[in-house]
PDB file of C-alpha atoms in Angstrom:
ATOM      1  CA  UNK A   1       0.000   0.000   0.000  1.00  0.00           C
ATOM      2  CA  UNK A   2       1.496   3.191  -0.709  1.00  0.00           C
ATOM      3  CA  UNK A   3       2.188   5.679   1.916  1.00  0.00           C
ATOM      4  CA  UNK A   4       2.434   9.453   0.812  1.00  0.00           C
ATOM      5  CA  UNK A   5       5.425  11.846   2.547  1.00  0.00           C
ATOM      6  CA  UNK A   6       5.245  15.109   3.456  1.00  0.00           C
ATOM      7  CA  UNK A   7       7.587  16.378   0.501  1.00  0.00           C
ATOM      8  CA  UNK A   8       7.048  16.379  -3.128  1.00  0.00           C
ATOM      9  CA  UNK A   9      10.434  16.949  -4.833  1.00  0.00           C
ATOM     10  CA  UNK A  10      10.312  14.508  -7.862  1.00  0.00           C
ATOM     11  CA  UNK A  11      13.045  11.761  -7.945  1.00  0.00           C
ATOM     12  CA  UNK A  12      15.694  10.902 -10.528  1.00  0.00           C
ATOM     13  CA  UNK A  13      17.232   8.493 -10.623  1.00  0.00           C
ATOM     14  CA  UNK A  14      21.185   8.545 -12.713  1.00  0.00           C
ATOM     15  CA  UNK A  15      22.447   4.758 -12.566  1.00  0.00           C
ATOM     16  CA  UNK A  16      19.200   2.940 -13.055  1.00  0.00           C
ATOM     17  CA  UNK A  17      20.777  -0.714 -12.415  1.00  0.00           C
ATOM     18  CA  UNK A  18      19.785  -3.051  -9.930  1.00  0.00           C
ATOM     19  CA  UNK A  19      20.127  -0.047  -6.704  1.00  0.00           C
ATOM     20  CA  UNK A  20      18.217   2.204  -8.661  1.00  0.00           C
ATOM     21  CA  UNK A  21      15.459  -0.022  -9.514  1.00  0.00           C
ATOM     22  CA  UNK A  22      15.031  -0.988  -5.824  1.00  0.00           C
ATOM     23  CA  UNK A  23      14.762   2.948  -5.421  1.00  0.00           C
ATOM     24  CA  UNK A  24      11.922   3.120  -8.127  1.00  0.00           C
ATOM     25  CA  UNK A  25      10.183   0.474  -5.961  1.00  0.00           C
ATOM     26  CA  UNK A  26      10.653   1.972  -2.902  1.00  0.00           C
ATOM     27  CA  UNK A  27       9.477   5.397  -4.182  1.00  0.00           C
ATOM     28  CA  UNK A  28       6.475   3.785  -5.376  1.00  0.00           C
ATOM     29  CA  UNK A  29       5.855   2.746  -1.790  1.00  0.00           C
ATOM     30  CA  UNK A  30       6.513   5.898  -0.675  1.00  0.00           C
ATOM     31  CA  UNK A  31       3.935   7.855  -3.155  1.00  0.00           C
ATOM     32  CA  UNK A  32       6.803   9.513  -4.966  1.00  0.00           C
ATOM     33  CA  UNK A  33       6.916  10.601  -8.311  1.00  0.00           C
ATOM     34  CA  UNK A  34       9.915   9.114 -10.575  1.00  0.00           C
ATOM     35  CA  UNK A  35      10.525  11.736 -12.962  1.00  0.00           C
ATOM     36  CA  UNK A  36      13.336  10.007 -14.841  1.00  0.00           C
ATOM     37  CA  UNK A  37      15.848   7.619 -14.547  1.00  0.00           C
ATOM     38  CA  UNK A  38      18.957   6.885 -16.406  1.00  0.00           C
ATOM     39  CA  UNK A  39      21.701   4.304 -18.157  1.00  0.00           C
ATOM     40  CA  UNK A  40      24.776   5.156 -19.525  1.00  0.00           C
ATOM     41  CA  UNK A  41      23.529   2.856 -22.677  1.00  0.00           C
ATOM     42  CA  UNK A  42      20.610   2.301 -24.878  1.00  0.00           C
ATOM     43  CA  UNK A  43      20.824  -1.510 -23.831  1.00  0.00           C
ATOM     44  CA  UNK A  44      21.052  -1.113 -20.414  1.00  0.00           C
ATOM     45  CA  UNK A  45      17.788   0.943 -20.349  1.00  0.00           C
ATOM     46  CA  UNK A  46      16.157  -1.348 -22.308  1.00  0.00           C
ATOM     47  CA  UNK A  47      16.901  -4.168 -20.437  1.00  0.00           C
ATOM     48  CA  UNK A  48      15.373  -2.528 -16.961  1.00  0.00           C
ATOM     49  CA  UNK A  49      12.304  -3.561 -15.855  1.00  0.00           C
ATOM     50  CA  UNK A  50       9.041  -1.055 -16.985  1.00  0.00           C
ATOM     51  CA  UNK A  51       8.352   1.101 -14.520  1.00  0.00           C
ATOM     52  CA  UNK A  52       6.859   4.907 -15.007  1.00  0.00           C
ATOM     53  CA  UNK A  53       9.130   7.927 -15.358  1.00  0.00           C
ATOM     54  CA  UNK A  54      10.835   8.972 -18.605  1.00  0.00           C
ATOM     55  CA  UNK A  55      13.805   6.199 -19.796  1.00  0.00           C
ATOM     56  CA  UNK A  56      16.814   8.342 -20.954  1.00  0.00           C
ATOM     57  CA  UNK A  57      20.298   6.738 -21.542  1.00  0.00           C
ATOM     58  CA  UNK A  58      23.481   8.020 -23.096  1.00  0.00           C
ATOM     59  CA  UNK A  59      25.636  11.553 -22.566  1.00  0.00           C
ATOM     60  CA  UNK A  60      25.442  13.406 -19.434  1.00  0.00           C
ATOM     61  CA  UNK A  61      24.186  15.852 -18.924  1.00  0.00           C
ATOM     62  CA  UNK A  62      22.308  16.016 -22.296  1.00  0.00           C
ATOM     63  CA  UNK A  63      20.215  13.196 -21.164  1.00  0.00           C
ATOM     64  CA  UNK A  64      18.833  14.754 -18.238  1.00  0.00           C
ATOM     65  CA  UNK A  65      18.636  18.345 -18.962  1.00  0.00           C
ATOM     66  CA  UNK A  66      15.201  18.562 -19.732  1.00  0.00           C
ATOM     67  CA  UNK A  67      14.335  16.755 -16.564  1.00  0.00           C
ATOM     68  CA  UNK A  68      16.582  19.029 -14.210  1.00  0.00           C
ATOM     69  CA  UNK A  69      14.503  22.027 -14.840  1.00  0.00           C
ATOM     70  CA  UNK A  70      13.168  22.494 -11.006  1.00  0.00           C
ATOM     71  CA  UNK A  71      14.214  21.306  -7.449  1.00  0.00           C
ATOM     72  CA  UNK A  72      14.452  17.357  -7.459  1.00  0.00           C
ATOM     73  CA  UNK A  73      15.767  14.698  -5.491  1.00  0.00           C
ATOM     74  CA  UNK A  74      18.753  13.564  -7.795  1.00  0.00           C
ATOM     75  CA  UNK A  75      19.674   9.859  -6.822  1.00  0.00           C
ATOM     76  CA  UNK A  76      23.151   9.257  -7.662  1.00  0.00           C
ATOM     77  CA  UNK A  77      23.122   5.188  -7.863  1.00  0.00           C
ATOM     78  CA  UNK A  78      26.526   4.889 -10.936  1.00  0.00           C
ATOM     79  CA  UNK A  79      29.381   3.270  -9.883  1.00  0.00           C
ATOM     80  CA  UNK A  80      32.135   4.802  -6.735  1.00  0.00           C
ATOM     81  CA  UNK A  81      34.316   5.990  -9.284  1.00  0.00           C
ATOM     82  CA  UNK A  82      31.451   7.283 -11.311  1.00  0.00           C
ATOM     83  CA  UNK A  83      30.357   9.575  -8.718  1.00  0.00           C
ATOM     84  CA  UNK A  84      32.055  12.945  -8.567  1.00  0.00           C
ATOM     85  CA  UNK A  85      32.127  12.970 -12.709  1.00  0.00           C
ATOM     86  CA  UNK A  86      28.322  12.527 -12.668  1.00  0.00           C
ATOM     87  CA  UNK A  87      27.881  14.702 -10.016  1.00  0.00           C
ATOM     88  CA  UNK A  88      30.319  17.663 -11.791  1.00  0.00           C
ATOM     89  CA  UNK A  89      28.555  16.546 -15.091  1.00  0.00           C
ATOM     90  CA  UNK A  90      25.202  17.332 -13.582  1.00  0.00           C
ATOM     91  CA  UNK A  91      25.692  20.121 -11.222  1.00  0.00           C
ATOM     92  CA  UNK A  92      25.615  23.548 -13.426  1.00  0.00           C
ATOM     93  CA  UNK A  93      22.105  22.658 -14.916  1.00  0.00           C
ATOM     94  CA  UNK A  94      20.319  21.077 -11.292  1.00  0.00           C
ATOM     95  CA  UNK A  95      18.125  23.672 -10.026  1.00  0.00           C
ATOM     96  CA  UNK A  96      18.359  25.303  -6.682  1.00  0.00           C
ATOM     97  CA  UNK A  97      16.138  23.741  -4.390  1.00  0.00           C
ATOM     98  CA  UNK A  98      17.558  20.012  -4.941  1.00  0.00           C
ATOM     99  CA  UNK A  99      18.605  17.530  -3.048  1.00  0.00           C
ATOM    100  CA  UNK A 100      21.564  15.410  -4.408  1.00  0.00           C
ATOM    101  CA  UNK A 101      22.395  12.100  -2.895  1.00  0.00           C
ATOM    102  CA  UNK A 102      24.572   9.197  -3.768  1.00  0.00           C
ATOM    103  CA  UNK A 103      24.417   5.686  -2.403  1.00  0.00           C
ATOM    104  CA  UNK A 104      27.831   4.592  -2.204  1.00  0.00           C
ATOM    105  CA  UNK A 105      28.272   2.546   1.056  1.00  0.00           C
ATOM    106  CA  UNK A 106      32.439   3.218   1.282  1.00  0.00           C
ATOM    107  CA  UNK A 107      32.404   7.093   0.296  1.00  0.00           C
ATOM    108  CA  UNK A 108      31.833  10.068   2.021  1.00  0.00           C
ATOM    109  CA  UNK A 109      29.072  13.236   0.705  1.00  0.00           C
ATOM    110  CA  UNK A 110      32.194  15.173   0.047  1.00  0.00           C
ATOM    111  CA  UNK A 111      32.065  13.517  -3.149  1.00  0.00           C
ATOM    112  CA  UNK A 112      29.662  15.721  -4.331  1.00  0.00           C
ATOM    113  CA  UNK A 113      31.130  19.007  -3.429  1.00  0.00           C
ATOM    114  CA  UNK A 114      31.145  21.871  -4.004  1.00  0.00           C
ATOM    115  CA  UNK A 115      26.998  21.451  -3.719  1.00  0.00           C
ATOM    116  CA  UNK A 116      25.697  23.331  -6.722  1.00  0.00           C
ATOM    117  CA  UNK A 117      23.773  26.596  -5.473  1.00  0.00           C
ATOM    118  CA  UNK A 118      21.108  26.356  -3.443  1.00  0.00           C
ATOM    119  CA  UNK A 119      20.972  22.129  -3.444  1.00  0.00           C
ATOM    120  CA  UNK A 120      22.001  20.023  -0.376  1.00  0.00           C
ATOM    121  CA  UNK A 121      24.101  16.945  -0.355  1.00  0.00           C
ATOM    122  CA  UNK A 122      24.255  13.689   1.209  1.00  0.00           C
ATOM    123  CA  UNK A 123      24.980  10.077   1.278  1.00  0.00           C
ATOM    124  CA  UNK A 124      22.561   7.217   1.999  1.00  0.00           C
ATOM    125  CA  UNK A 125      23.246   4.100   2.694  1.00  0.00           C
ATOM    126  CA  UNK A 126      20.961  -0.013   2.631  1.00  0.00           C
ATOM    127  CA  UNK A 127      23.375  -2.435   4.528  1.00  0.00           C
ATOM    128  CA  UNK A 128      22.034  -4.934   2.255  1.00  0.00           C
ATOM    129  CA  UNK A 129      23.531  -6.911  -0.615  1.00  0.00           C
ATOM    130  CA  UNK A 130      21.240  -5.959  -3.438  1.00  0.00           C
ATOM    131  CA  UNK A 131      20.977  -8.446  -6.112  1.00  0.00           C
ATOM    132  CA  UNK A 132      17.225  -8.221  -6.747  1.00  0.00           C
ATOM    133  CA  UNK A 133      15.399  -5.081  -6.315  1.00  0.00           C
ATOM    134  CA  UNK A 134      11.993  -6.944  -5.431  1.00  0.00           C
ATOM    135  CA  UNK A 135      13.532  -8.758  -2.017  1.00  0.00           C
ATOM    136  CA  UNK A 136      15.650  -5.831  -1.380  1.00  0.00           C
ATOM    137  CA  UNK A 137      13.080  -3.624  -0.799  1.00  0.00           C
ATOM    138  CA  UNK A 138      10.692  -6.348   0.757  1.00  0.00           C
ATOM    139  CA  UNK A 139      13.816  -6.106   3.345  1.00  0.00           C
ATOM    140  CA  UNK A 140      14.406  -2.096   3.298  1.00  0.00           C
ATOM    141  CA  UNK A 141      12.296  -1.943   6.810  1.00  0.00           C
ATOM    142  CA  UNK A 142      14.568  -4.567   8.695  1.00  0.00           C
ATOM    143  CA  UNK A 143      17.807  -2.975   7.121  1.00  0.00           C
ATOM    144  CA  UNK A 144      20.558  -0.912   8.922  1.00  0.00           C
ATOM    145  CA  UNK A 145      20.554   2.529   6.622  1.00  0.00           C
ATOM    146  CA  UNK A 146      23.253   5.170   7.115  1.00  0.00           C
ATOM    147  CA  UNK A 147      23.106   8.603   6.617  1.00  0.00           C
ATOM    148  CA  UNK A 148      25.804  11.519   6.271  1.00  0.00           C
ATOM    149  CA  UNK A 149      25.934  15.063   4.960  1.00  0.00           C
ATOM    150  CA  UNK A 150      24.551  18.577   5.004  1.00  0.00           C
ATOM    151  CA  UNK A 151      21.584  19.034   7.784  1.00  0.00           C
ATOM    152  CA  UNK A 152      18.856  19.651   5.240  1.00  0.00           C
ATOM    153  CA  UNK A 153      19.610  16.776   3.038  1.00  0.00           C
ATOM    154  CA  UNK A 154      19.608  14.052   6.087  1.00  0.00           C
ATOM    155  CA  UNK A 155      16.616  15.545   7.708  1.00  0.00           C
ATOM    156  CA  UNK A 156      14.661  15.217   4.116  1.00  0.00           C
ATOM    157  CA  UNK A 157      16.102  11.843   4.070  1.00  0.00           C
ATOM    158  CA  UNK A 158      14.760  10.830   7.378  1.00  0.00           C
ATOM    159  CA  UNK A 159      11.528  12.715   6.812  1.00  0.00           C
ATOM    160  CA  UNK A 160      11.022  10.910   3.161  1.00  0.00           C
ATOM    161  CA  UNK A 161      11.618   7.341   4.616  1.00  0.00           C
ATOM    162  CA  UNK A 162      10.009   7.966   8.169  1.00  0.00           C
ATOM    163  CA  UNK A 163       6.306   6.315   6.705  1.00  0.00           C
ATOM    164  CA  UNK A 164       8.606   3.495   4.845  1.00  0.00           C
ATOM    165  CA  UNK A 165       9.444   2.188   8.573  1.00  0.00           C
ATOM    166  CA  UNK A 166      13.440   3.055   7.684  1.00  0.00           C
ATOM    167  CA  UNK A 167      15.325   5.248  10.088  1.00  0.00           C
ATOM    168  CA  UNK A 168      18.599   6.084   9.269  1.00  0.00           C
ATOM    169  CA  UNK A 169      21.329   6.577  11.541  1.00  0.00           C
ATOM    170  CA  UNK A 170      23.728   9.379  11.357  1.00  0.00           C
ATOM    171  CA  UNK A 171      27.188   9.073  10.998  1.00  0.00           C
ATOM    172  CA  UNK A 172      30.255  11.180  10.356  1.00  0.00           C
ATOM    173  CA  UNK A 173      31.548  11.620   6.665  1.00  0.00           C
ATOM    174  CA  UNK A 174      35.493  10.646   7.972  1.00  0.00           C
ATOM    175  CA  UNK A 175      34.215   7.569   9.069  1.00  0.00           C
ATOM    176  CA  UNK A 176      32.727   5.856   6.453  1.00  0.00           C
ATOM    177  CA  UNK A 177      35.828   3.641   5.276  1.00  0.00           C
ATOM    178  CA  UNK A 178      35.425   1.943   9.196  1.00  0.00           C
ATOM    179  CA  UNK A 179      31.509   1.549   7.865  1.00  0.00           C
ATOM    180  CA  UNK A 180      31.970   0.060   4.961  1.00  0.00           C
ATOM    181  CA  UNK A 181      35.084  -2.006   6.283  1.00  0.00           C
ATOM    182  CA  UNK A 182      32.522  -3.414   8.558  1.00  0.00           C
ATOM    183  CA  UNK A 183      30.175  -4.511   5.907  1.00  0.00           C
ATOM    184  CA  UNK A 184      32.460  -6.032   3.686  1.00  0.00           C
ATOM    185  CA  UNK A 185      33.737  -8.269   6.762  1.00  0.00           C
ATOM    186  CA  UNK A 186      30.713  -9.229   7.451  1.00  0.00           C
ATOM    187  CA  UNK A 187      29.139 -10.109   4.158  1.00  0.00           C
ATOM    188  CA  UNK A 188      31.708 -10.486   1.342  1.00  0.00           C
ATOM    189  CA  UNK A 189      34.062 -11.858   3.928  1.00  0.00           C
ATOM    190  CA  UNK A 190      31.877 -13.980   5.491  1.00  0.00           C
ATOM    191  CA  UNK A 191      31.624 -15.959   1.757  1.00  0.00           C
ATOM    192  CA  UNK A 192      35.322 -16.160   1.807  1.00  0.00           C
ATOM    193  CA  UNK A 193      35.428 -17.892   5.518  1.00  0.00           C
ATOM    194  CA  UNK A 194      32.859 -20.608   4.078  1.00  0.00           C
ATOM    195  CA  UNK A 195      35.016 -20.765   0.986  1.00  0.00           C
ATOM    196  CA  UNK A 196      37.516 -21.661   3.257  1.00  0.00           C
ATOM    197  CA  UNK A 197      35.774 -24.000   5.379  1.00  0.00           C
ATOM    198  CA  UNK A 198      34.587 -25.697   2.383  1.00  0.00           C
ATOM    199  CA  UNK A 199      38.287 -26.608   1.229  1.00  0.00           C
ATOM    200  CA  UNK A 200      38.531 -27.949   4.621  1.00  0.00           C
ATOM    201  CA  UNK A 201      35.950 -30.428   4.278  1.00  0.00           C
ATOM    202  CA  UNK A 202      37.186 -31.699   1.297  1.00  0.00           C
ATOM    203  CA  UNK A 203      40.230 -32.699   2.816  1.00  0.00           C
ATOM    204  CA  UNK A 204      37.355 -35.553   4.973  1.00  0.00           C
ATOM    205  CA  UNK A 205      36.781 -36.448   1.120  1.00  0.00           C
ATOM    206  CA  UNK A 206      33.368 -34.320   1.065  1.00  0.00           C
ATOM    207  CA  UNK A 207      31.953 -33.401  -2.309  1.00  0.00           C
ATOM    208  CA  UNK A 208      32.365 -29.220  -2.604  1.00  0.00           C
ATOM    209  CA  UNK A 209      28.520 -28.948  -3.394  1.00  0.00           C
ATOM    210  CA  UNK A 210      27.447 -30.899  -0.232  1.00  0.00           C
ATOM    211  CA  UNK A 211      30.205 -28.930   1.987  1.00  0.00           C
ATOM    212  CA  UNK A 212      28.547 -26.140   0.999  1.00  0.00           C
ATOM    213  CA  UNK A 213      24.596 -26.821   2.077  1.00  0.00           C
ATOM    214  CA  UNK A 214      26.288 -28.406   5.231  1.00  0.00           C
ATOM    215  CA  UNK A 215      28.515 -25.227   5.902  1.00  0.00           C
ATOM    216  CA  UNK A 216      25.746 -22.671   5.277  1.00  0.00           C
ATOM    217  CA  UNK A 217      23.006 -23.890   7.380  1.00  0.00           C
ATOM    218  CA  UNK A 218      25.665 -24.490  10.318  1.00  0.00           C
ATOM    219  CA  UNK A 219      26.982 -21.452   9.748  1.00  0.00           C
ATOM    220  CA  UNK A 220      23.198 -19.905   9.628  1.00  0.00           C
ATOM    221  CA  UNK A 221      22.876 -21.485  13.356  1.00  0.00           C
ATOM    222  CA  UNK A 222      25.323 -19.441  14.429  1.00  0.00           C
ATOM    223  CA  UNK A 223      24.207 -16.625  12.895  1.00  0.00           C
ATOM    224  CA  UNK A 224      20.865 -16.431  14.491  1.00  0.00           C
ATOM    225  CA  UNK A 225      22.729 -17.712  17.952  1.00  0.00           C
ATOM    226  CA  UNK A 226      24.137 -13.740  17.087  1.00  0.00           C
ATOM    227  CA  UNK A 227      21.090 -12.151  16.257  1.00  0.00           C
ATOM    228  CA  UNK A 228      20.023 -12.823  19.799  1.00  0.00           C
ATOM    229  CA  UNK A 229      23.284 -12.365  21.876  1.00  0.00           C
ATOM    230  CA  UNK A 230      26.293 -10.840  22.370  1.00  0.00           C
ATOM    231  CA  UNK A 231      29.173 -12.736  20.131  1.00  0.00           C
ATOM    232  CA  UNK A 232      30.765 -13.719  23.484  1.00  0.00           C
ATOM    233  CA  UNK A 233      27.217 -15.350  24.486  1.00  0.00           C
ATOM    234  CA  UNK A 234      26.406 -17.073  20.926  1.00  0.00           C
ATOM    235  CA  UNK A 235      30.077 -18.515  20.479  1.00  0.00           C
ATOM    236  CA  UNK A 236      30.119 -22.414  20.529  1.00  0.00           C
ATOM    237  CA  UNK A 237      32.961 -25.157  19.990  1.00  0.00           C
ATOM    238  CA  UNK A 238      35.865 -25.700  21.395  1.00  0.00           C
ATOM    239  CA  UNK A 239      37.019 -22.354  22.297  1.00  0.00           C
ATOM    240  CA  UNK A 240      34.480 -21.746  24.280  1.00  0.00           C
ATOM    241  CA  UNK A 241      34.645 -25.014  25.797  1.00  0.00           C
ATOM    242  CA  UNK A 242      38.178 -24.442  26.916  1.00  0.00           C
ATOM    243  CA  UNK A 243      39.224 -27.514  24.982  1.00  0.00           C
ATOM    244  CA  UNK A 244      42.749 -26.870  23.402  1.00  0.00           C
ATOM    245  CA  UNK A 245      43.319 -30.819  22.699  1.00  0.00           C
ATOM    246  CA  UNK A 246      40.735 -30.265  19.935  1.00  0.00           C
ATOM    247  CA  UNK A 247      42.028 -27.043  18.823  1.00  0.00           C
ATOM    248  CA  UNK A 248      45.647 -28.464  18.374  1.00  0.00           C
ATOM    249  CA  UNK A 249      44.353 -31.652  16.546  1.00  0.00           C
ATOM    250  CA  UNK A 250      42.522 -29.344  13.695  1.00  0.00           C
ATOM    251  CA  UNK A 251      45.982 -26.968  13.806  1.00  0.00           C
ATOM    252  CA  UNK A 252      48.137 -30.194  13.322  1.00  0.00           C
ATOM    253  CA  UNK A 253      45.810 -31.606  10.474  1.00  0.00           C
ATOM    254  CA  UNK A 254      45.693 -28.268   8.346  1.00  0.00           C
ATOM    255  CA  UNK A 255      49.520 -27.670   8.929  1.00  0.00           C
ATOM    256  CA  UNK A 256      49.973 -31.357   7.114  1.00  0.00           C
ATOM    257  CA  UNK A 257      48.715 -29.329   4.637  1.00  0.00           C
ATOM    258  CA  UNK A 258      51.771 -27.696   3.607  1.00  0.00           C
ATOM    259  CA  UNK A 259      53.026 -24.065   3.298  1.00  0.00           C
ATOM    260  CA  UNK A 260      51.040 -23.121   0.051  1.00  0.00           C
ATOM    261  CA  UNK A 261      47.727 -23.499   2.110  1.00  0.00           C
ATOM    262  CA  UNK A 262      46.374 -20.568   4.265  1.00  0.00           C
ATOM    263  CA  UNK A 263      44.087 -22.318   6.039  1.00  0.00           C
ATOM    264  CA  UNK A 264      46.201 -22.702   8.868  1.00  0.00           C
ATOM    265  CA  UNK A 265      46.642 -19.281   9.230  1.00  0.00           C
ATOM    266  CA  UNK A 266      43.128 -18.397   8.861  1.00  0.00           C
ATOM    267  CA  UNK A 267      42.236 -21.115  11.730  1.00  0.00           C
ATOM    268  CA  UNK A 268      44.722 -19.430  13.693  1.00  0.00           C
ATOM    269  CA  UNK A 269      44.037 -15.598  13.472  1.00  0.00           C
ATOM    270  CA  UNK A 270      40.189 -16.235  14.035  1.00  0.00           C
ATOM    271  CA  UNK A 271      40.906 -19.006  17.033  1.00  0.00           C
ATOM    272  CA  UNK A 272      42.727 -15.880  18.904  1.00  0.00           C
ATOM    273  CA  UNK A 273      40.152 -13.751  17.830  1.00  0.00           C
ATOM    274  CA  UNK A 274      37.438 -16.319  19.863  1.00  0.00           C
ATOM    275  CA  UNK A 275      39.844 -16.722  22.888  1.00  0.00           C
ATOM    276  CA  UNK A 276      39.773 -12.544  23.271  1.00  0.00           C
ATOM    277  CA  UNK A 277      36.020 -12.624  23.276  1.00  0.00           C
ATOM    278  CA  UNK A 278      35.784 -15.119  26.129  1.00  0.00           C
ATOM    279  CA  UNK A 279      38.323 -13.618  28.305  1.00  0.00           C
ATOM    280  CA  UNK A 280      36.069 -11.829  31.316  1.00  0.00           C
ATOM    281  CA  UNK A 281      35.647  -7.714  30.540  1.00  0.00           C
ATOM    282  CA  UNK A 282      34.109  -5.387  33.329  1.00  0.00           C
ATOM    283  CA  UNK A 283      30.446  -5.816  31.718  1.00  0.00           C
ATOM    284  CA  UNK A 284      30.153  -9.280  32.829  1.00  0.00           C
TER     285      UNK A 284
END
């Protein structure tokens, strides 16, 4: 059901790939009027889904300049590197009264300054993975959202999203590589550890494909043991039992491996890692 906000700056939307298109859904939640959107190819903006708003592709800021004509809220969804040149592209012909706001989860607002007269800036962040737009924004209410830049921007932000359930939380422009550090630990990382674990079961002579069901929905355990306490709380196996026998059995076993292998070194650097969370600290 849509949900109307309490400000009617038209969106568009410059990147219209799979972050944009979860934008166009969510501002069709929202009650918002997508004014345009746009791919740096034909192709590309073919290939997106239908949705309303007027389809431009190709050189900026050609494409857009009949659409910047009055105050809008300019999405900036291209890629990082993409991001200052669109936003220097775009900036003499965006009309005072804007709001301009990338999506970028590692870089700061400063990326769009100097703010072109009269516009705010910010940055706005889904800590999701966003592979389809349809279960992204299904999941846009339960996601951590981050928010940075000048005071006008992030209060429109928060006002815009406030009847969407989202509320982002403010944080400092300096400290978005620590942010996005964060994320990638925990999600793109995270693959890599199971990547790693997998290897290790095929040394018990496990097929790869079966490691990997068995891996994820252990691994999934855990993962909701977190979602409900404290890491030192939802930590299980033998670290937290105390049993070091164990511990050097698996460190003997993947140092047979040989000195190609980093498993070893992985085991060992996230073993410590466990030990420091179940040492006592005052909170307990």
């Amino acid at each position: 059901m849509s949900t109307s906000t309490s400000d009617d700056l038209p969106w568009i939307i410059v990147g219209y790939g799979r972050v944009g298109q979860a934008l166009h859904l969510l501002a069709h939640q929202l009650g918002a009027h997508v004014k345009a959107t746009w791919n740096r190819t034909e192709a590309a903006a073919h290939a997106a889904p239908p949705a309303p708003g007027a389809r431009t592709f190709g050189a900026l800021p050609e494409a857009l300049l009949t659409h910047l004509d009055e105050p809008a809220l300019v999405w900036l969804t291209v890629v990082d590197d993409a991001i200052a040149s669109t936003a220097r592209a775009l900036a003499p012909h965006i009309a005072p009264g804007s709001v301009i706001v990338h999506t970028s989860g590692s870089l700061a607002s400063t990326e769009l300054q100097p703010p072109p007269p009269g516009c705010a800036i910010a940055s706005l962040h889904p800590l999701q993975a966003i592979t389809e737009p349809v279960r992204a924004v299904q999941r846009f209410h339960r996601t951590f959202w981050s928010v940075e830049g000048d005071d006008r921007a992030v209060e429109h932000l928060e006002e815009l999203l406030r009847p969407a359930g989202i509320a982002p939380q403010r944080i400092e422009p300096q400290t978005k590589p620590y942010y996005h550090a964060a994320a990638v630990t925990a999600a793109n990382l995270l693959v890599s550890l199971i990547d790693a674990s997998i290897d290790i079961a095929t040394q018990a002579h496990i097929d790869p494909d079966i490691a990997r069901t068995a891996l994820v929905e252990l691994a999934g355990s855990s993962l909701d043991n977190l979602s409900r306490n404290r890491p030192a709380r939802a930590l299980s196996g033998p670290v937290a039992r105390g049993d070091e026998h164990t511990i050097e059995q698996h460190r003997q076993a993947l140092a047979n491996l040989g000195d190609e292998s980093d498993l070893l070194a992985i085991y060992d650097l996230l073993t410590e890692r466990a030990r420091r969370l179940m040492r006592p600290t005052e909170d307990d």
